[in-house]
Amino acid sequence: MALATRAAEHPVRPARHGAAPPRAGRSESPMEKRRRRIFWPLLIPAQLANGILFLGPALASFVISFMRWDGMGEPDMVGFENYSRLLGDSVFHQAFANTLIILLVGGIAVFAVAFGLTMVLREMRGRKFIRNVVFFPVIISPVVLSILWGFIFQSNGLLESAFRGVGIPEGPNWLGDHLFLIIVVGLIWINLGLYVTILMAAVDQIPIYLYEECALAGATAWQRFRYVTLPLTWDVVTAAAVLWTIGSLKIFEFIYAFGGTSADMPPTNVWNSALFIYGKTFGGRTPAFEFGYASAAAVVTVLAVMVFVFALQRATRREPIEY
Amino acid sequence: MATLLSDRATPAHQEHPENTPPPPPRKTGSTARIGATGKVRSVGIVLVWILAAFNVGTLLWVLLTSLRTHRAIFETPWGLPIPPAFENFATALFEGEFGIAAFNTALMTVGGSITLMLLAAPAAYVLARSTRKVSGTIFALFAIGIGVPVQVIIIPLYVMLEQLHLINSLWGLFLALLGANIPFTVILLTGFMRSLPNDLEEAAALDGSSSLRTFWQIMMPLARSGIITLLTLNAINIWNETFLALVLIQDTDKQVLPVALLNFIARQQTNGADYGGLFAGVLVLVLPMILLYIWLGRRIIEGMTLGASK
């Protein structure tokens, strides 16, 4: 989404040589003429793939959200019935709330911890090594990470047996009573590396003399962060916030694998919107195939998050600082 | 590629290249502190090392546990594989059907990432270089795909593939993977190609090279670094992809690794648990990614952080 808006601001690269964009009647360079000829042939294959396999289905989801349909028989147009049903569905309310909790609480935690790590790592020996180690869960299958995370907290798992080893007999029933909390902390763990890396790259761009001036002025660590680090990395932080927002919507496997098997869904109180969509269509031992209802849930979630991203960008817009 | 990240780390930097100072030298012994000092810093350093140790420890634990028998793991999850139980891998590859799943996953990964590149590179080239108005619109159409999660398109995609009799078929999964990854590939590659200088292409055009030839012989070698990065990122995405396979594939002999892992756990509920086989299966799924990361780590990190730093 960050990419989208930036693209909209600068839709096309300004022509070289100060030449006007090619239009009928204007002269254009031989290279541009040649490029015009290959424009569509080179673009069309990717464009078709995008149109048929992505944009088409995305639009169709919107249309299906106004239907009652199991994907097999004739679809019934039911107007806003699916949407009004969502309003009264406590399972959806919980899933939607969980999506927002992951987005907001998880997001704030990820950025706070990532900034903390960045501040410590900048002047630390072995920083590259640490960065690489913290990053690596990002490329591991979320199913595996979920299994490992579950194995730590399950009864007779790593945590409990470690506790027993040092003489603490019984911990809480983590997976039974605090599953969603465990999931959110796990999501912070697996995503942290990406944001640490992004912030580290941004902080590395800040010239050292600004911090030398801070030292002369006797600034505290918090003041250095508040008046130098944060303002000078602001653009990257807001872009990363959008990245987190989009990424948090796509979270599925990490939560799903807590159901334990390929056929069983985890309990509905840890569902997010993605699990809700799956649970109302293909998921579970007897799939519900409520295509219209699940599509309505998808539309509501995407619209809500689009509004959120838009508000985030409005609220965080600043004049770029040059240094 | 190193410049790919640093050149774009801040927009201010990017727009005013003449004003940018050289990357700050890391002065040792300077009085200037960037982050925390004193106790906060010491606590921070300890926490950072704990996190790093946790990540490395998890990996080592999987490695060791995949070589222990179920009974040993069940008695205590902490322990060394003495003697190593290599039969876990036989269980995983044959009983757990991780063998065929690994083959399917590798097929999707290689076929998918190469096909995506063949589709995306020409499109990214014209989008990066065209000055036509319509190219902005088309770019935006690809950009939409980055913000829309795949759960939103799965229902129509399923219906469409069903009508084409491509449900429970690796071809169907292949098409779905193309659709899910094409927007991201085109957008990132376009951004990368835009950052490349135009001069060589102009020289080639003056020398009478056709546009196609300029694309193939000038642009592709210039963009090699970005292309390799995106091939790698798509390979990682497809290797780990679970959701599409979960919905579109039912037969175990057509399954991919992450779903085979979930199926293995499901079967344990009836056949009795086998943690040894489970972690051997985990290792089959994880090890190729770890090796790829050790080989191309810097490129992967730079490619993945590009989205935000652009």
XYZ file of C-alpha atoms in Angstrom:
633
model
C 0.000 0.000 0.000
C 2.904 2.284 0.670
C 4.118 1.368 -2.734
C 0.724 2.069 -4.198
C 0.430 5.579 -2.874
C 3.966 6.445 -3.705
C 3.382 5.208 -7.194
C 0.305 7.378 -7.442
C 2.309 10.418 -6.436
C 4.887 9.767 -9.115
C 3.015 7.717 -11.659
C 5.641 7.981 -14.325
C 9.252 8.759 -14.289
C 9.908 12.197 -15.792
C 11.251 11.915 -19.293
C 14.928 12.332 -19.814
C 16.409 15.247 -21.782
C 13.508 17.358 -20.547
C 11.460 15.938 -23.391
C 7.702 16.209 -23.086
C 5.794 12.967 -22.661
C 5.194 11.523 -26.104
C 1.904 12.623 -27.592
C 0.560 12.732 -31.073
C 2.110 15.535 -33.050
C 5.115 15.893 -30.769
C 8.484 14.590 -31.792
C 9.825 11.725 -29.710
C 13.248 10.180 -29.558
C 13.884 7.069 -31.637
C 14.325 5.085 -28.463
C 10.936 6.130 -27.154
C 9.313 5.260 -30.453
C 10.825 1.809 -30.275
C 9.771 1.436 -26.688
C 6.202 2.264 -27.594
C 6.165 -0.632 -29.965
C 7.149 -3.184 -27.321
C 4.988 -1.649 -24.567
C 1.937 -3.906 -24.859
C 3.637 -7.117 -26.032
C 5.924 -7.119 -22.992
C 3.219 -6.039 -20.578
C 0.321 -8.242 -21.594
C 1.426 -11.640 -20.193
C 1.934 -10.271 -16.680
C -1.143 -8.108 -17.020
C -3.258 -11.137 -17.969
C -1.917 -13.156 -15.045
C -2.677 -10.281 -12.696
C -6.116 -9.657 -14.179
C -7.343 -13.256 -14.364
C -5.676 -14.695 -11.288
C -5.779 -11.714 -8.934
C -7.861 -8.657 -9.808
C -10.718 -10.659 -11.311
C -11.109 -12.873 -8.232
C -10.788 -9.839 -5.941
C -13.687 -8.125 -7.727
C -15.659 -11.380 -7.836
C -15.293 -11.664 -4.041
C -17.038 -8.337 -3.723
C -19.925 -9.523 -5.914
C -20.159 -12.910 -4.157
C -20.454 -11.099 -0.814
C -24.004 -10.144 -1.855
C -24.966 -13.765 -2.599
C -25.941 -16.890 -0.769
C -23.862 -19.537 -2.512
C -22.117 -22.813 -1.758
C -20.112 -22.693 -4.978
C -22.071 -25.542 -6.583
C -25.703 -24.615 -7.248
C -27.253 -21.401 -8.420
C -26.243 -18.372 -6.365
C -29.048 -16.332 -4.744
C -28.704 -12.576 -4.655
C -29.496 -11.637 -1.074
C -28.472 -7.979 -0.939
C -26.886 -6.997 2.351
C -28.064 -10.092 4.231
C -24.527 -11.443 4.705
C -23.392 -8.113 6.072
C -26.238 -7.819 8.540
C -25.556 -11.390 9.637
C -21.927 -10.416 10.336
C -23.195 -7.652 12.621
C -24.827 -10.222 14.888
C -22.176 -12.959 14.687
C -20.119 -13.070 17.866
C -17.567 -15.399 16.257
C -16.907 -12.754 13.612
C -16.772 -10.006 16.234
C -14.122 -11.974 18.077
C -12.182 -12.683 14.857
C -12.334 -9.042 13.804
C -11.261 -7.893 17.276
C -8.376 -10.368 17.226
C -7.275 -9.030 13.837
C -7.243 -5.529 15.294
C -5.414 -6.668 18.447
C -2.703 -8.286 16.329
C -2.559 -5.170 14.158
C -2.430 -2.599 16.979
C -1.096 -4.262 20.121
C 1.201 -6.587 18.194
C 2.299 -3.723 15.963
C 3.121 -1.353 18.804
C 5.024 -4.109 20.594
C 6.984 -5.055 17.459
C 8.004 -1.454 16.805
C 8.877 -0.752 20.441
C 11.036 -3.857 20.738
C 12.538 -3.331 17.277
C 13.515 0.255 18.115
C 14.933 -0.903 21.431
C 17.024 -3.569 19.736
C 18.163 -1.125 17.048
C 19.356 1.346 19.676
C 21.336 -1.333 21.469
C 22.607 -3.003 18.315
C 23.936 0.101 16.632
C 27.022 0.262 18.826
C 27.382 -3.364 19.625
C 29.957 -5.900 18.637
C 28.532 -8.735 16.547
C 25.613 -6.616 15.332
C 25.530 -8.185 11.865
C 25.516 -11.648 13.374
C 22.707 -10.760 15.763
C 20.701 -9.158 12.995
C 21.014 -12.271 10.856
C 20.001 -14.514 13.742
C 17.028 -12.367 14.740
C 15.933 -12.206 11.100
C 15.920 -15.896 10.328
C 12.370 -16.799 11.551
C 11.093 -14.521 8.775
C 12.087 -17.099 6.151
C 10.922 -20.184 8.050
C 7.523 -21.727 7.381
C 5.007 -20.317 9.881
C 3.660 -23.854 10.315
C 7.029 -24.956 11.680
C 7.351 -21.877 13.890
C 3.876 -22.537 15.216
C 4.695 -26.169 16.028
C 7.875 -25.105 17.821
C 6.132 -22.330 19.701
C 3.420 -24.761 20.744
C 6.001 -27.316 21.843
C 7.537 -24.780 24.189
C 4.271 -24.072 25.972
C 2.418 -27.383 25.791
C 2.023 -29.523 28.887
C 5.198 -31.522 29.427
C 6.779 -29.204 26.849
C 10.072 -27.347 26.942
C 8.985 -24.623 29.348
C 7.300 -26.893 31.853
C 10.124 -29.398 31.941
C 12.643 -26.572 32.300
C 10.578 -25.215 35.211
C 10.439 -28.657 36.761
C 14.187 -28.941 36.344
C 14.731 -25.911 38.586
C 12.119 -27.030 41.083
C 9.012 -25.078 40.067
C 6.305 -27.746 39.940
C 3.330 -26.491 37.918
C 3.041 -23.573 35.564
C -0.254 -22.253 34.257
C -2.032 -24.177 31.523
C -0.556 -21.941 28.821
C -2.167 -23.344 25.700
C -5.514 -23.898 27.386
C -5.995 -20.604 29.180
C -3.758 -18.094 27.435
C -3.633 -19.307 23.847
C -4.259 -15.970 22.156
C -1.644 -14.226 24.294
C 0.860 -16.950 23.377
C -0.031 -16.500 19.699
C 0.441 -12.722 19.784
C 3.805 -13.022 21.555
C 4.823 -15.673 19.012
C 3.866 -13.374 16.136
C 6.030 -10.639 17.648
C 8.920 -13.098 17.882
C 8.726 -14.254 14.259
C 8.234 -10.798 12.731
C 10.671 -8.854 14.860
C 13.704 -9.510 12.654
C 12.195 -7.877 9.598
C 11.464 -4.637 11.432
C 14.777 -4.577 13.269
C 16.509 -4.813 9.895
C 14.413 -2.068 8.351
C 14.977 0.272 11.292
C 18.681 -0.540 11.483
C 19.124 0.403 7.833
C 17.322 3.698 8.466
C 19.229 4.541 11.645
C 22.517 3.814 9.886
C 21.767 6.693 7.526
C 21.710 9.270 10.317
C 25.012 11.152 10.353
C 27.054 10.662 13.493
C 27.711 14.402 13.980
C 24.097 14.885 15.066
C 24.759 12.558 17.963
C 28.031 14.312 18.692
C 26.072 17.517 19.049
C 23.693 15.696 21.344
C 26.650 14.673 23.465
C 27.846 18.302 23.629
C 24.380 19.454 24.609
C 24.161 16.714 27.234
C 21.062 15.061 25.817
C 19.688 11.968 27.524
C 19.099 8.723 25.684
C 15.380 9.452 25.488
C 16.058 12.967 24.091
C 18.407 11.542 21.483
C 15.702 9.147 20.434
C 12.886 11.700 20.544
C 14.626 14.610 18.795
C 17.125 12.924 16.477
C 16.509 9.252 15.796
C 12.725 9.211 15.516
C 12.287 12.338 13.323
C 15.055 11.280 10.964
C 13.682 7.781 10.480
C 10.035 8.864 10.388
C 9.413 8.093 6.710
C 10.781 4.604 7.080
C 8.820 4.022 10.281
C 5.526 4.995 8.634
C 6.244 2.839 5.571
C 7.133 -0.050 7.874
C 3.892 0.522 9.786
C 1.948 0.085 6.555
C 3.976 -3.041 5.799
C 3.063 -4.437 9.224
C -0.608 -3.589 8.691
C -0.729 -5.442 5.382
C 1.348 -8.311 6.740
C -0.841 -8.706 9.830
C -3.904 -9.232 7.636
C -2.190 -12.127 5.904
C -1.384 -14.008 9.109
C -3.003 -17.417 8.871
C -0.713 -20.436 9.179
C 0.822 -19.522 12.522
C -2.612 -19.436 14.185
C -4.081 -22.264 12.137
C -1.398 -24.773 13.112
C -2.437 -24.336 16.758
C -5.501 -26.358 15.804
C -3.046 -29.219 15.879
C -3.975 -30.986 12.650
C -4.807 -30.404 9.029
C -8.504 -30.951 9.585
C -9.264 -29.239 12.886
C -9.516 -25.515 13.324
C -8.163 -23.940 16.511
C -10.830 -22.690 18.985
C -12.848 -19.767 17.602
C -11.667 -17.396 20.329
C -8.216 -17.209 18.689
C -9.479 -16.841 15.106
C -8.563 -13.767 13.121
C -10.403 -12.705 9.968
C -8.317 -14.982 7.750
C -9.234 -18.009 9.864
C -12.858 -16.908 9.899
C -12.918 -16.874 6.092
C -11.313 -20.313 5.962
C -13.511 -21.659 8.738
C -16.709 -20.596 6.950
C -15.628 -22.119 3.624
C -13.091 -24.928 3.358
C -11.978 -25.481 6.950
C -12.965 -27.989 9.588
C -14.056 -31.605 9.307
C -17.352 -30.701 7.646
C -16.608 -27.585 5.568
C -19.386 -24.992 5.596
C -18.911 -23.680 2.030
C -20.646 -20.403 2.896
C -18.966 -18.552 0.069
C -21.128 -15.435 0.226
C -20.880 -15.015 3.972
C -17.094 -15.532 4.036
C -16.674 -13.060 1.161
C -18.616 -10.455 3.118
C -16.235 -10.975 6.043
C -13.288 -10.525 3.684
C -14.734 -7.318 2.247
C -15.412 -5.858 5.698
C -11.899 -6.655 6.914
C -10.108 -5.293 3.859
C -12.204 -2.113 3.835
C -11.645 -1.545 7.549
C -7.905 -1.948 7.175
C -7.818 0.257 4.074
C -9.494 3.001 6.080
C -6.954 2.410 8.826
C -3.997 2.640 6.429
C -5.412 5.817 4.920
C -5.858 7.370 8.365
C -2.375 6.251 9.369
C -0.858 7.923 6.348
C -2.803 11.127 6.933
C -1.900 11.221 10.593
C 1.787 10.547 10.073
C 2.397 12.788 7.085
C 5.238 15.231 7.684
C 7.443 17.455 5.646
C 10.515 15.438 4.720
C 13.528 16.396 6.778
C 16.680 16.926 4.802
C 20.034 16.365 6.344
C 22.806 -4.825 -4.540
C 24.365 -3.255 -1.529
C 23.343 0.073 -2.944
C 19.833 -1.167 -3.450
C 19.104 -0.832 0.206
C 21.308 2.030 1.268
C 20.346 4.285 -1.627
C 16.730 4.003 -0.729
C 16.797 3.861 2.985
C 15.285 7.316 3.314
C 13.277 9.185 0.723
C 15.010 12.436 1.629
C 18.259 10.762 0.836
C 16.940 9.496 -2.445
C 15.583 12.799 -3.688
C 18.707 14.789 -2.977
C 21.629 12.600 -3.788
C 23.968 15.591 -3.943
C 23.257 16.511 -0.327
C 23.835 13.133 1.174
C 26.789 12.653 3.407
C 28.775 9.481 2.989
C 27.573 6.673 5.225
C 28.504 7.596 8.751
C 31.747 6.040 9.828
C 31.346 4.040 12.992
C 33.695 5.797 15.293
C 34.950 3.748 18.105
C 35.839 5.691 21.182
C 33.639 8.605 20.136
C 31.743 10.261 22.954
C 28.632 10.357 20.796
C 26.143 7.732 21.874
C 23.313 6.899 19.594
C 21.230 4.685 21.764
C 20.928 3.913 25.396
C 23.747 4.277 27.870
C 24.683 2.869 31.242
C 22.439 0.322 32.898
C 19.699 0.450 30.268
C 22.265 -0.400 27.649
C 23.713 -3.303 29.620
C 20.251 -4.738 30.191
C 19.534 -4.247 26.492
C 22.649 -6.096 25.456
C 21.799 -8.997 27.717
C 18.265 -9.159 26.268
C 19.587 -9.037 22.714
C 21.899 -11.963 23.375
C 19.094 -13.906 25.061
C 16.940 -13.430 21.953
C 19.777 -14.483 19.657
C 20.521 -17.495 21.845
C 16.828 -18.407 21.784
C 16.736 -18.385 17.987
C 19.940 -20.352 17.557
C 18.909 -22.675 20.371
C 15.544 -23.412 18.742
C 17.276 -24.368 15.529
C 19.808 -26.600 17.268
C 17.045 -28.157 19.319
C 15.122 -29.127 16.149
C 18.302 -30.546 14.686
C 19.040 -32.656 17.779
C 15.449 -33.665 18.444
C 14.951 -34.884 14.875
C 17.576 -37.531 15.738
C 15.958 -38.723 18.971
C 13.334 -41.424 19.370
C 9.787 -40.566 20.305
C 10.097 -42.280 23.671
C 13.197 -40.245 24.551
C 11.573 -36.966 23.534
C 8.444 -37.813 25.430
C 10.384 -38.560 28.600
C 12.229 -35.272 28.438
C 12.298 -32.732 25.619
C 15.843 -31.834 26.698
C 18.407 -34.357 25.670
C 21.070 -35.390 23.223
C 20.567 -37.840 20.360
C 22.624 -40.727 21.730
C 22.488 -42.955 19.776
C 21.158 -40.925 16.815
C 17.821 -42.218 15.552
C 18.234 -41.871 11.801
C 15.118 -43.994 11.331
C 13.107 -40.812 12.007
C 13.995 -39.622 8.534
C 12.899 -42.898 6.992
C 9.581 -42.537 8.852
C 9.171 -38.962 7.669
C 10.127 -39.561 4.053
C 8.090 -42.719 3.502
C 5.322 -43.064 6.090
C 4.840 -39.315 6.414
C 5.005 -38.872 2.634
C 7.443 -36.026 3.068
C 9.451 -37.472 0.180
C 6.800 -36.918 -2.484
C 5.749 -33.666 -0.809
C 9.328 -32.390 -0.923
C 9.433 -33.209 -4.630
C 6.129 -31.396 -5.285
C 7.238 -28.399 -3.255
C 10.567 -28.198 -5.076
C 8.725 -28.448 -8.415
C 6.364 -25.591 -7.491
C 9.231 -23.536 -6.087
C 11.511 -23.803 -9.108
C 8.767 -23.707 -11.745
C 6.852 -20.948 -9.994
C 9.702 -18.573 -9.314
C 11.114 -18.893 -12.846
C 7.708 -18.467 -14.510
C 6.996 -15.450 -12.313
C 10.261 -13.899 -13.442
C 9.552 -14.596 -17.134
C 6.198 -12.855 -16.742
C 7.333 -10.016 -14.513
C 10.674 -8.942 -15.958
C 9.378 -7.727 -19.356
C 6.423 -5.998 -17.706
C 8.628 -4.370 -15.095
C 10.948 -3.136 -17.832
C 8.265 -1.307 -19.791
C 6.662 0.011 -16.600
C 10.006 1.299 -15.361
C 10.923 3.014 -18.600
C 7.633 4.070 -20.174
C 6.586 7.696 -19.958
C 3.043 6.956 -21.044
C 0.179 7.897 -18.794
C -1.390 4.455 -18.932
C 1.662 2.867 -17.364
C 0.910 4.659 -14.088
C -2.559 3.120 -14.044
C -1.229 -0.332 -14.812
C 1.397 0.024 -12.101
C -1.385 0.878 -9.646
C -3.325 -2.231 -10.739
C -0.348 -4.372 -9.768
C 0.148 -2.404 -6.554
C -3.405 -3.226 -5.385
C -2.369 -6.854 -5.233
C 0.219 -6.135 -2.564
C -2.402 -4.887 -0.131
C -5.017 -7.593 -0.681
C -4.468 -10.819 1.271
C -4.813 -14.078 -0.589
C -7.739 -15.132 1.643
C -9.796 -12.512 -0.169
C -9.296 -14.025 -3.623
C -9.393 -17.696 -2.657
C -13.157 -18.228 -3.071
C -13.498 -17.028 -6.692
C -10.152 -18.628 -7.489
C -11.424 -21.953 -6.156
C -14.633 -21.729 -8.172
C -12.694 -20.782 -11.316
C -10.196 -23.625 -10.951
C -13.017 -26.054 -10.192
C -14.686 -25.211 -13.473
C -11.384 -25.829 -15.235
C -11.068 -29.184 -13.371
C -7.873 -27.920 -11.779
C -8.820 -28.536 -8.159
C -6.616 -31.175 -6.557
C -4.093 -30.638 -9.335
C -0.582 -29.241 -9.152
C -1.363 -27.182 -12.273
C -4.149 -25.448 -10.401
C -1.873 -24.749 -7.461
C 0.760 -23.466 -9.875
C -1.696 -20.976 -11.421
C -2.850 -19.812 -8.000
C 0.751 -19.276 -6.919
C 1.383 -17.179 -10.026
C -1.637 -15.004 -9.278
C -0.724 -14.583 -5.626
C 2.867 -13.547 -6.312
C 2.760 -11.610 -9.584
C 1.820 -8.201 -8.107
C 4.658 -8.200 -5.591
C 7.196 -9.391 -8.191
C 6.260 -6.772 -10.784
C 6.208 -3.907 -8.278
C 9.562 -4.665 -6.682
C 11.256 -5.337 -9.995
C 9.856 -2.133 -11.493
C 11.235 -0.188 -8.549
C 14.592 -1.827 -9.011
C 14.753 -1.209 -12.763
C 13.781 2.437 -12.284
C 16.858 2.887 -10.143
C 19.139 1.707 -12.961
C 20.766 4.259 -15.286
C 19.271 4.883 -18.702
C 22.512 5.733 -20.538
C 23.415 2.285 -21.801
C 19.986 1.786 -23.306
C 20.181 5.156 -25.045
C 23.573 4.263 -26.465
C 22.214 0.930 -27.647
C 19.221 2.632 -29.282
C 21.516 5.100 -31.067
C 23.519 2.173 -32.350
C 20.329 0.805 -33.847
C 19.569 -1.962 -31.367
C 15.919 -2.978 -31.364
C 13.992 -2.465 -28.135
C 13.619 -6.160 -27.536
C 17.313 -6.651 -27.962
C 18.044 -3.714 -25.659
C 15.800 -5.295 -23.061
C 17.393 -8.705 -23.352
C 21.036 -7.764 -23.803
C 21.316 -4.497 -21.865
C 18.588 -4.408 -19.248
C 18.534 -8.026 -18.129
C 22.263 -8.164 -17.335
C 22.076 -4.767 -15.619
C 19.135 -5.896 -13.508
C 20.682 -9.268 -12.735
C 21.059 -8.502 -9.059
C 17.411 -7.500 -8.621
C 16.279 -10.508 -10.630
C 18.254 -12.932 -8.471
C 16.882 -11.298 -5.329
C 13.299 -11.629 -6.527
C 13.826 -15.203 -7.688
C 15.065 -15.956 -4.174
C 12.198 -14.165 -2.426
C 9.601 -15.916 -4.587
C 11.303 -19.246 -3.986
C 11.057 -18.674 -0.226
C 7.415 -17.586 -0.489
C 6.415 -20.582 -2.573
C 8.417 -23.095 -0.533
C 6.623 -21.992 2.640
C 3.197 -21.399 1.076
C 0.517 -23.307 2.965
C -2.881 -21.703 2.527
C -3.379 -22.230 -1.215
C -2.248 -25.851 -1.050
C -4.482 -26.475 1.969
C -7.531 -25.312 0.000
C -6.698 -26.501 -3.513
C -5.013 -29.894 -2.966
C -6.555 -32.927 -1.272
C -4.548 -36.020 -2.306
C -1.469 -36.754 -0.227
C 0.605 -37.623 -3.309
C 0.006 -34.108 -4.648
C 0.609 -32.382 -1.342
C 3.288 -29.841 -0.488
C 5.560 -29.944 2.571
C 3.852 -27.601 5.042
C 0.504 -29.374 4.542
C 2.198 -32.785 4.694
C 3.510 -31.693 8.075
C -0.012 -30.788 9.231
C -1.307 -34.122 7.850
C 1.430 -35.975 9.697
C 0.263 -34.418 12.963
C -3.338 -35.308 12.115
C -2.434 -38.960 11.553
C -0.609 -39.063 14.869
C -3.907 -38.633 16.652
C -5.039 -42.018 15.363
C -1.716 -43.814 14.904
C -0.072 -42.581 18.103
C 2.359 -39.719 18.381
C 5.829 -39.843 16.867
C 7.718 -36.697 17.798
C 10.925 -38.034 16.245
C 9.314 -38.400 12.825
C 7.594 -35.042 13.286
C 10.825 -33.164 13.865
C 12.553 -35.019 11.050
C 9.745 -33.710 8.842
C 10.224 -30.226 10.265
C 13.878 -30.432 9.338
C 13.081 -31.467 5.745
C 10.985 -28.296 5.474
C 13.405 -25.981 7.276
C 16.857 -27.107 6.179
C 16.699 -25.933 2.536
C 15.644 -22.475 3.734
C 18.471 -22.357 6.272
C 21.000 -23.330 3.598
C 19.573 -20.745 1.206
C 19.775 -18.166 3.978
C 23.391 -18.988 4.734
C 24.184 -18.754 1.020
C 22.156 -15.680 0.041
C 21.345 -14.140 3.416
C 22.360 -10.568 2.710
C 20.389 -10.543 -0.531
C 17.300 -11.985 1.148
C 17.431 -9.454 3.966
C 17.910 -6.546 1.596
C 15.161 -7.724 -0.725
C 12.635 -8.184 2.064
C 13.314 -4.839 3.694
C 13.106 -3.043 0.357
C 9.332 -2.837 0.496
C 9.395 -0.507 3.474
C 12.534 1.438 2.787
C 11.424 2.470 -0.657
